[in-house]
Short mmCIF file of C-alpha atoms in Angstrom, two decimals:
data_model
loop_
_atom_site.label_atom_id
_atom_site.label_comp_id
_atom_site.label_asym_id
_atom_site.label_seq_id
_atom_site.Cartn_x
_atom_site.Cartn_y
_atom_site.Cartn_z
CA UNK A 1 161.95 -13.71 19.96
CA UNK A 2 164.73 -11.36 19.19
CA UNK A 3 165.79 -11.42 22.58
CA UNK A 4 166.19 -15.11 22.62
CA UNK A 5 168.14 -14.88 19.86
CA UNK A 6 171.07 -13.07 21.65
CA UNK A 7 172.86 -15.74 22.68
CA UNK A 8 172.44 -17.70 19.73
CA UNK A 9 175.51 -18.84 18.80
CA UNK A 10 176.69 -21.10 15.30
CA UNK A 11 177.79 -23.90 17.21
CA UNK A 12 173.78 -24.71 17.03
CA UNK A 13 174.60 -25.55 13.62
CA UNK A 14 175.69 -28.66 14.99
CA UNK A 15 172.08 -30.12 15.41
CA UNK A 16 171.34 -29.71 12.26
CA UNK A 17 174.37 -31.78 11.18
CA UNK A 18 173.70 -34.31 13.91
CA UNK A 19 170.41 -35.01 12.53
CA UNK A 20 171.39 -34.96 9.01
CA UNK A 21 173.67 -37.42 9.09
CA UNK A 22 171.55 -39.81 10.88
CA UNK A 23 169.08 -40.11 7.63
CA UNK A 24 172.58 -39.99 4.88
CA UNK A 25 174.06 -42.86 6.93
CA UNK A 26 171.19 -44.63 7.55
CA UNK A 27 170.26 -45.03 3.79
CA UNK A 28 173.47 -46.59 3.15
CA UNK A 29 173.33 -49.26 5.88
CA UNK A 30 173.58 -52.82 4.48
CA UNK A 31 170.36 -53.70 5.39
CA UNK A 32 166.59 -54.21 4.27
CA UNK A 33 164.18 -53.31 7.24
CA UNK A 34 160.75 -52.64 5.80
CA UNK A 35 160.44 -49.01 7.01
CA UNK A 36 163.94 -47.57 7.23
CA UNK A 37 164.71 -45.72 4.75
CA UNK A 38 160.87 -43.69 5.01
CA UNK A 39 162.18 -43.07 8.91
CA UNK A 40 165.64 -41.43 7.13
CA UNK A 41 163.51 -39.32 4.50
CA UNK A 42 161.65 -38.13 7.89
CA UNK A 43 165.01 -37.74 9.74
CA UNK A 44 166.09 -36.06 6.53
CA UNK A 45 162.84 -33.43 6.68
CA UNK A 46 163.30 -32.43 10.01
CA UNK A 47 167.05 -31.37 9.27
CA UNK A 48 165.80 -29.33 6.40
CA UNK A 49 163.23 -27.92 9.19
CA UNK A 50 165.78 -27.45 11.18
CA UNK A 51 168.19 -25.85 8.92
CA UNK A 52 165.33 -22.87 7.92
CA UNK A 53 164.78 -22.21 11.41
CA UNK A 54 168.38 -21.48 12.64
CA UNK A 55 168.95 -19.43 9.46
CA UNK A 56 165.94 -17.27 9.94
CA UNK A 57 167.15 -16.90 14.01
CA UNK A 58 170.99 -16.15 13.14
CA UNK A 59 169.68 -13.96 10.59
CA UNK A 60 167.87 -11.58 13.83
CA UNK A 61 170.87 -12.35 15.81
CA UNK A 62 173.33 -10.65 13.25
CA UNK A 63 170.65 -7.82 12.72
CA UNK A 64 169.58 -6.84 15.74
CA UNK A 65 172.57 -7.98 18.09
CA UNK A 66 175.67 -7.56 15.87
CA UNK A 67 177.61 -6.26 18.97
CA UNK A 68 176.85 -9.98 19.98
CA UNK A 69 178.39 -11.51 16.88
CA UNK A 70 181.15 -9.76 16.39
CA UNK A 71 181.90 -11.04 20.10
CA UNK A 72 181.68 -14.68 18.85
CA UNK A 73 184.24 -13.94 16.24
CA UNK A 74 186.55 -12.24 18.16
CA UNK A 75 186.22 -15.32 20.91
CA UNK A 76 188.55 -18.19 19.74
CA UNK A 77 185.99 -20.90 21.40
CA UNK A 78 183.09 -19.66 19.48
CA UNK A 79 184.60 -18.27 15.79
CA UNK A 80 185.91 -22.20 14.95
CA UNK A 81 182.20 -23.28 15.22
CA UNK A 82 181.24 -20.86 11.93
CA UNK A 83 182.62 -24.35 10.13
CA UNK A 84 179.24 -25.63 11.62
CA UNK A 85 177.32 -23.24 9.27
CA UNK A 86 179.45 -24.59 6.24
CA UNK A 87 178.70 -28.69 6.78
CA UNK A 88 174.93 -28.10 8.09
CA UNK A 89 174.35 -26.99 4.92
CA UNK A 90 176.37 -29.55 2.98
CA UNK A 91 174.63 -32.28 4.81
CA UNK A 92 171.56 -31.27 4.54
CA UNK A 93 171.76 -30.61 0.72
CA UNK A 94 173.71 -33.96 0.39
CA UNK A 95 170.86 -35.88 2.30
CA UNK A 96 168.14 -34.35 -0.20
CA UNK A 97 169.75 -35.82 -3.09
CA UNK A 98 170.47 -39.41 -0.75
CA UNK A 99 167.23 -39.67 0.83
CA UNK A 100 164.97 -36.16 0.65
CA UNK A 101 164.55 -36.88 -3.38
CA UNK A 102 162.17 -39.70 -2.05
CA UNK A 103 159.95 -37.04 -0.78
CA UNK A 104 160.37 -33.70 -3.05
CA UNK A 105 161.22 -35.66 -6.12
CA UNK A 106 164.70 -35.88 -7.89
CA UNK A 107 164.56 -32.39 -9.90
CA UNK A 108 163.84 -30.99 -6.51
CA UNK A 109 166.53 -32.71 -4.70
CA UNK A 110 169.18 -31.81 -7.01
CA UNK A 111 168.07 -28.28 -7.01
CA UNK A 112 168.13 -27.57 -3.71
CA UNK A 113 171.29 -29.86 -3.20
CA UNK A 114 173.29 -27.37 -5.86
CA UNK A 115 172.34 -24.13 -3.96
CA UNK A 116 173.34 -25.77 -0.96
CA UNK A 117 176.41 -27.57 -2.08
CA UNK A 118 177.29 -24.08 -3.98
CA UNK A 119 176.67 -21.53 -0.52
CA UNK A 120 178.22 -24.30 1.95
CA UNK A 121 181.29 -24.99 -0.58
CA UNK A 122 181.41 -20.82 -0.16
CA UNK A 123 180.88 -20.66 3.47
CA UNK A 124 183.58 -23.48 4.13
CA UNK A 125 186.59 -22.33 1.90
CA UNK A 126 186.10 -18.77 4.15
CA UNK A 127 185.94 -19.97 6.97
CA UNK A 128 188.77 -22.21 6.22
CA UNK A 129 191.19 -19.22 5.82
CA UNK A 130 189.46 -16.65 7.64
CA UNK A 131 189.12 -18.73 11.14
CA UNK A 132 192.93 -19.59 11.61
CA UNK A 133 193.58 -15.72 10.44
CA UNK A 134 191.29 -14.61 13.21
CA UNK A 135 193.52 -16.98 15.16
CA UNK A 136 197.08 -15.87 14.26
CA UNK A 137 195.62 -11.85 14.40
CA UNK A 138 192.89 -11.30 16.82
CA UNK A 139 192.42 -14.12 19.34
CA UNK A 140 196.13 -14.56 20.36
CA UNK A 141 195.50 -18.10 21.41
CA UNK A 142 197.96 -19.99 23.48
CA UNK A 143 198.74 -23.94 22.88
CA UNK A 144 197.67 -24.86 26.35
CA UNK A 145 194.00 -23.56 24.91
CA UNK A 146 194.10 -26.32 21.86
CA UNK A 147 191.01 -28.14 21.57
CA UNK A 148 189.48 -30.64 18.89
CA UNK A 149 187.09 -27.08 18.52
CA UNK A 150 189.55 -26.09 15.94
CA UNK A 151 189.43 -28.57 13.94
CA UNK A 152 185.93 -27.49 12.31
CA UNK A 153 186.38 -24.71 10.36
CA UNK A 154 189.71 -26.55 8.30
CA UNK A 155 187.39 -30.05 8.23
CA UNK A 156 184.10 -28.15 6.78
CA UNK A 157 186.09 -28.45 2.71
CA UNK A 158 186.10 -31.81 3.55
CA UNK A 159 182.44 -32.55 3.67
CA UNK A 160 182.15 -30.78 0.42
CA UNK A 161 184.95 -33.33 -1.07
CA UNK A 162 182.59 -36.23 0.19
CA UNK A 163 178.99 -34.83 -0.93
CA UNK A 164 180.33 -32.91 -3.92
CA UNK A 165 180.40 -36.16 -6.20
CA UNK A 166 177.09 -37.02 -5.51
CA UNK A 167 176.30 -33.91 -8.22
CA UNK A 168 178.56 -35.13 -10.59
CA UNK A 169 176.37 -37.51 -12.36
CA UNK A 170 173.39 -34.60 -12.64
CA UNK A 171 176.29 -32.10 -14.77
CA UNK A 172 176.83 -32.28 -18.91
CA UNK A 173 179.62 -34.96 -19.71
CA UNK A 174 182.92 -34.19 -19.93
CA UNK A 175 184.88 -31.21 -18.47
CA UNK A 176 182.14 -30.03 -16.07
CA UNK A 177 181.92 -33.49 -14.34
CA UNK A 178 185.93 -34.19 -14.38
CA UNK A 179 186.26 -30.49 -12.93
CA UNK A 180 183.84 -30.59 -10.47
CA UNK A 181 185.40 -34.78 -9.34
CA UNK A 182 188.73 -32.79 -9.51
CA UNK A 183 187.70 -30.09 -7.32
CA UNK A 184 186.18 -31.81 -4.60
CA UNK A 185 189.88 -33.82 -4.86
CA UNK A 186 191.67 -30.54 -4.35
CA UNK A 187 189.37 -29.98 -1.15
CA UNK A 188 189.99 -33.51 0.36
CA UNK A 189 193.66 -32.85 -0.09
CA UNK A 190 193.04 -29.02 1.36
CA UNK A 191 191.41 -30.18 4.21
CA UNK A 192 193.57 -33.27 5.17
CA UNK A 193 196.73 -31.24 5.33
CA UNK A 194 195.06 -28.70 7.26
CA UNK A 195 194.17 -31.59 9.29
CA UNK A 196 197.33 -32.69 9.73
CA UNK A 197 198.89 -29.83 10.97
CA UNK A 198 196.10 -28.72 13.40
CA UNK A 199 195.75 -32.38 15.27
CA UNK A 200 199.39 -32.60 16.75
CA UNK A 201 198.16 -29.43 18.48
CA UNK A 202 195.10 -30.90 19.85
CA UNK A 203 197.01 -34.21 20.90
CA UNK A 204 199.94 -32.64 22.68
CA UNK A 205 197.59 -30.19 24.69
CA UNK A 206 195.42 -33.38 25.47
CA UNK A 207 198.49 -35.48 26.70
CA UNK A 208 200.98 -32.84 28.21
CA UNK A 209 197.83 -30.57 29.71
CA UNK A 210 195.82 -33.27 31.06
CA UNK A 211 192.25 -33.75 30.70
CA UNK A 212 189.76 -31.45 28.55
CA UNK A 213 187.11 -29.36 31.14
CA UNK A 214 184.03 -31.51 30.98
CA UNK A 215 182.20 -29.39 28.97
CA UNK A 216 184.71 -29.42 26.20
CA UNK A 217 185.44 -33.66 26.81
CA UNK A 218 182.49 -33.92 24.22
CA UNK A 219 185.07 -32.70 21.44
CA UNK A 220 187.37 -35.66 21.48
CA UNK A 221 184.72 -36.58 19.19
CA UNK A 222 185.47 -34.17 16.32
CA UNK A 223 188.69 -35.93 15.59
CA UNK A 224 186.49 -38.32 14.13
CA UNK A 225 185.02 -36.30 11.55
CA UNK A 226 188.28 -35.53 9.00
CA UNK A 227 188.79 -38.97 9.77
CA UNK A 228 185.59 -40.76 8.73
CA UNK A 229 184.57 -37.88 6.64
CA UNK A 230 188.30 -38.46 4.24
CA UNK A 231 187.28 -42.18 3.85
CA UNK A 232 184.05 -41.29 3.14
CA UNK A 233 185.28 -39.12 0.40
CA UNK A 234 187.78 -41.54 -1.16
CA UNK A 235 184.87 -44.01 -1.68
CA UNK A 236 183.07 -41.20 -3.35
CA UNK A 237 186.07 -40.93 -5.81
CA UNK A 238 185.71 -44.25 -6.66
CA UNK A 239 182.28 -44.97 -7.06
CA UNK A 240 181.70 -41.37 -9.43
CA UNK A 241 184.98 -41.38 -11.59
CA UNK A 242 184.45 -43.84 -13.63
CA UNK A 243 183.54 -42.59 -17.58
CA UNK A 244 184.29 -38.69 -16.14
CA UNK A 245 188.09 -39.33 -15.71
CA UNK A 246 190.41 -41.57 -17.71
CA UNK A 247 190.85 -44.67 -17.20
CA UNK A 248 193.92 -44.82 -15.23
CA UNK A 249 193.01 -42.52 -12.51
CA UNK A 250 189.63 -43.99 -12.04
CA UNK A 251 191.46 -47.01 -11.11
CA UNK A 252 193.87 -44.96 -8.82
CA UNK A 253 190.65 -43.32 -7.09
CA UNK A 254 189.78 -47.26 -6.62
CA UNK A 255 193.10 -48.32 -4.86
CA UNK A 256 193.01 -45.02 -2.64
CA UNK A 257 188.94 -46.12 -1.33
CA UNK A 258 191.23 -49.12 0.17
CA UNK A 259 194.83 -48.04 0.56
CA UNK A 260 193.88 -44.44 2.82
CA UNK A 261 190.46 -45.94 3.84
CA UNK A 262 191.60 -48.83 5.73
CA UNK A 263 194.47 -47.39 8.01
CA UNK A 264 192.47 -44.58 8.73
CA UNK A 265 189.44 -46.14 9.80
CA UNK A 266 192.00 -48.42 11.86
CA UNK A 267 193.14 -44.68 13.06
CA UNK A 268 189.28 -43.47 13.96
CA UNK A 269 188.36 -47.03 15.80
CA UNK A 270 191.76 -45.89 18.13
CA UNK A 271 190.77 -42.37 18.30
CA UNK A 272 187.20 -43.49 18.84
CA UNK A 273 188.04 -45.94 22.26
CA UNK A 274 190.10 -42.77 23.59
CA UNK A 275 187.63 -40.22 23.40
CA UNK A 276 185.20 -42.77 24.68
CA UNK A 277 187.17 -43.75 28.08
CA UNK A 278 187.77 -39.85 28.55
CA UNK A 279 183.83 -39.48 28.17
CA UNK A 280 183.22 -41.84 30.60
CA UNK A 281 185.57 -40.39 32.98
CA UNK A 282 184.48 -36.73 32.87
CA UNK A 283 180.72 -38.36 32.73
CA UNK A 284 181.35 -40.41 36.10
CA UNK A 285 182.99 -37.03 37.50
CA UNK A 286 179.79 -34.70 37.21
CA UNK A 287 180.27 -33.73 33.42
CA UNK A 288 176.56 -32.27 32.43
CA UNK A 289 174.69 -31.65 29.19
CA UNK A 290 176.07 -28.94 27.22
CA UNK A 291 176.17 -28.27 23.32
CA UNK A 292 178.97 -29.95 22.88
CA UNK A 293 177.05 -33.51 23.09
CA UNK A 294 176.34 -32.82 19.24
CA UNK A 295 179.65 -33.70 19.01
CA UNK A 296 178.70 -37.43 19.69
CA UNK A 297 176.40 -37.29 16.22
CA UNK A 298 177.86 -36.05 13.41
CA UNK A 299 181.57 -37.57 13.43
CA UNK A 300 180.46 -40.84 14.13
CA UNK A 301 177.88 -40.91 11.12
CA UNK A 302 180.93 -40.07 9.59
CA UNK A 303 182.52 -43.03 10.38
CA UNK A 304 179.04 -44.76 9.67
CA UNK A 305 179.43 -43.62 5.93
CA UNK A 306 183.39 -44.70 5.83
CA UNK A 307 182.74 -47.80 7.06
CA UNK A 308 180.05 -47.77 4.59
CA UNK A 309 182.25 -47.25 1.55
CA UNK A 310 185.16 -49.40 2.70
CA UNK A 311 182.35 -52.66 2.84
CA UNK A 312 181.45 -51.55 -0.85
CA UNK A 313 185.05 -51.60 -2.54
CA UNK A 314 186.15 -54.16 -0.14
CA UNK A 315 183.40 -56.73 -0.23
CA UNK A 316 183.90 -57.40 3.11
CA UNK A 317 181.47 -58.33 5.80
CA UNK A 318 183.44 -56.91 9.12
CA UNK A 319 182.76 -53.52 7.22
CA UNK A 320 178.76 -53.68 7.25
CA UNK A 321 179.04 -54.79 10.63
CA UNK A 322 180.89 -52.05 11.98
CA UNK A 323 179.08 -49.84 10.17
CA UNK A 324 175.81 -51.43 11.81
CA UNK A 325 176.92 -51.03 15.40
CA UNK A 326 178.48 -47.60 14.75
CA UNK A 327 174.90 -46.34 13.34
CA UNK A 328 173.55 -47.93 16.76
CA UNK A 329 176.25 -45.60 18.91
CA UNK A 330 174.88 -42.86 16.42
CA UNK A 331 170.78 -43.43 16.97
CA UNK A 332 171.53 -43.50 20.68
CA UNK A 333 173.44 -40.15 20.81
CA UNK A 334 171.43 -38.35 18.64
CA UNK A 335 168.66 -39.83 20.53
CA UNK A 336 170.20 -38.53 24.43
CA UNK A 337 171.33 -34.63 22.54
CA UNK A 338 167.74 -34.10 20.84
CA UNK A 339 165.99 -34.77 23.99
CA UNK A 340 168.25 -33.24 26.13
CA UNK A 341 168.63 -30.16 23.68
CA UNK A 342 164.65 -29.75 23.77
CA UNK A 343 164.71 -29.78 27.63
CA UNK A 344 166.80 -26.81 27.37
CA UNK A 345 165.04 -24.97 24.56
CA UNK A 346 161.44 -25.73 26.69
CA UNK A 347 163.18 -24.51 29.91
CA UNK A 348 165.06 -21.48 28.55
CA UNK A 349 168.75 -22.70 29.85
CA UNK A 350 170.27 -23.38 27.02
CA UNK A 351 169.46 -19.59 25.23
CA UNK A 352 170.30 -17.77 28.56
CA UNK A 353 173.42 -15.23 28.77
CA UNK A 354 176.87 -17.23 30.63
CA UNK A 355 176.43 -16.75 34.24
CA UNK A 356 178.50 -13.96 35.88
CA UNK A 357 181.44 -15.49 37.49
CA UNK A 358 181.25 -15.24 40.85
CA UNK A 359 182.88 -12.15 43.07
CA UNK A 360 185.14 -13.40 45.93
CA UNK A 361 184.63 -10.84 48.98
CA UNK A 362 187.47 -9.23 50.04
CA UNK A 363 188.77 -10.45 53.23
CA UNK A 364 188.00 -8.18 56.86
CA UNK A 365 190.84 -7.21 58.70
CA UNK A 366 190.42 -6.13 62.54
CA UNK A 367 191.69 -3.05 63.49
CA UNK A 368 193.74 -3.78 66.52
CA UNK A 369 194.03 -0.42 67.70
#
């Protein structure tokens, strides 16, 4: 076990986020199948399952191979996916209190919720400022290397801004609700700004450098998450600030659920047929299973959840239906990178050592003489 452990890397995090937000989104859908929301409390469990399993297996990778770990922060394609660590924790804490609190009870729910909200809230804001440090100091990164991979550690305070209201209701009134409302605002507008200056990066590398390698194509898909994530959080705003903050900035969360939400879901639907024709591409090229097909789950639940919010303060039906069909797309992938990820576990691939690149032979030269 310890030596399977080596090559364990935080971008597994992932999974757990991928399958946690398949049980959030699901309980918000805008329908009434008998059944559903017992299969998201299940979906929900085997996150949580999940979650305890990768902690306890990080926890022998960093003690018995730290040379290991200290190799994943130093690499600049590895150290943004400590972000992962951050939101699996956030979701799964958020989905307790959704959809878990129909299993373990609400006093449960919100329990484990706050330690989880608390440590990924912790995790997030480091890795938020320690991440691009690593990147300006130690990894020496060059713009032709850009990828949507750096978006995650800058985008983890963002799921904390969406799944910190959901505690708000379970604090004494007064100034602990408004501060914690206020602070998950401060982390939207953290992480948007960080956002914002880390995307032009990622767009001019994508359309001056060409194509993404096909095991990195998967990672269009990230964009989506500040996206759908942001509008997510807005709604939040709304729905939580009334009777915690006064009356005239409750209504000004309510015009921002609409005002931001709708142009950038209008954004994430353009982003979202781009990434999707580049998929297709690589995919019709050779592109194989990697890790990076997690990256079809989580930032489209996302988007599942804005869409979500945008059909609650808008009252209007094209929102539930997008956010029907996009919780479709997300069943599917989540379906194709669970099976495909339990291949790998069964087989051993995917928690092998990278391959040695191959050594060209030198050329023979005749002697002539």
């Amino acid at each position: 076990m310890v030596t399977a452990v080596r090559h364990l890397g935080p971008n597994w995090y992932a999974s757990v986020m991928g399958t946690a937000i398949v049980a959030t989104a699901g309980a918000g859908l805008p329908l009434h199948l008998p059944g559903l929301r017992t299969a998201c409390a299940a979906v929900w469990a085997l996150s949580l399952a999940m979650l305890l399993a990768l902690l306890a297996a990080r926890t022998l990778h960093w003690t018995h191979h730290r040379d290991q770990a200290r190799a994943h922060l130093l690499d600049p394609g590895m150290a943004p996916f400590y972000g992962c660590l951050a939101m699996a924790l956030l979701a799964v804490g958020g989905g307790g209190l959704v959809v878990g609190r129909d299993w373990i009870g609400l006093g449960a729910a919100v329990a484990l919720d706050t330690v989880l909200f608390g440590a990924g809230t912790a995790v997030g804001l480091t890795a938020a400022v320690a991440v691009p440090y690593l990147m300006a100091v130690r990894h020496k990164v060059h713009p032709s290397q850009a990828t949507p991979v750096w978006l995650l550690p800058v985008v983890a305070p963002m799921v904390s801004a969406a799944l910190g209201p959901l505690l708000v209701p379970h604090l004494p009134p007064g100034q602990p609700r408004e501060t914690l409302l206020l602070a998950c605002f401060a982390m939207f507008g953290l992480s948007l700004l960080a956002t914002l200056l880390m995307l032009p990066l990622v767009f001019a590398r994508l359309v001056t450098g060409g194509p993404l390698p096909f095991a990195l194509t998967p990672t269009l898909f990230l964009v989506l998450g500040p996206l759908g994530q942001s509008t997510t959080a807005v709604g939040k705003f709304a729905d939580f600030a009334p009777g915690v903050v006064p009356v005239a900035y409750a209504q000004g969360f309510t015009l921002l659920a609409v005002l931001y939400g709708v142009p950038v879901m209008g954004f994430a639907l353009l982003w979202l047929g781009l990434a999707t024709a580049h998929v297709v591409r690589a995919r019709r090229r050779g592109m194989r299973f990697a890790m990076t097909w997690w990256a079809f789950t989580f930032p489209v639940g996302t988007c599942v959840t804005g869409a979500e919010s945008l059909a609650r303060h808008t009252g209007l039906a094209v929102y539930d239906g997008l956010a029907i069909v996009l919780y479709g797309v997300l069943v599917a992938a989540w379906a194709t990178a669970a099976v495909h990820t339990a291949r790998g576990l069964l087989s051993g691939a995917l928690l092998a050592g990278p391959r040695p690149a191959p050594v060209a032979l030198r050329p023979v030269t005749a002697r002539t003489t």
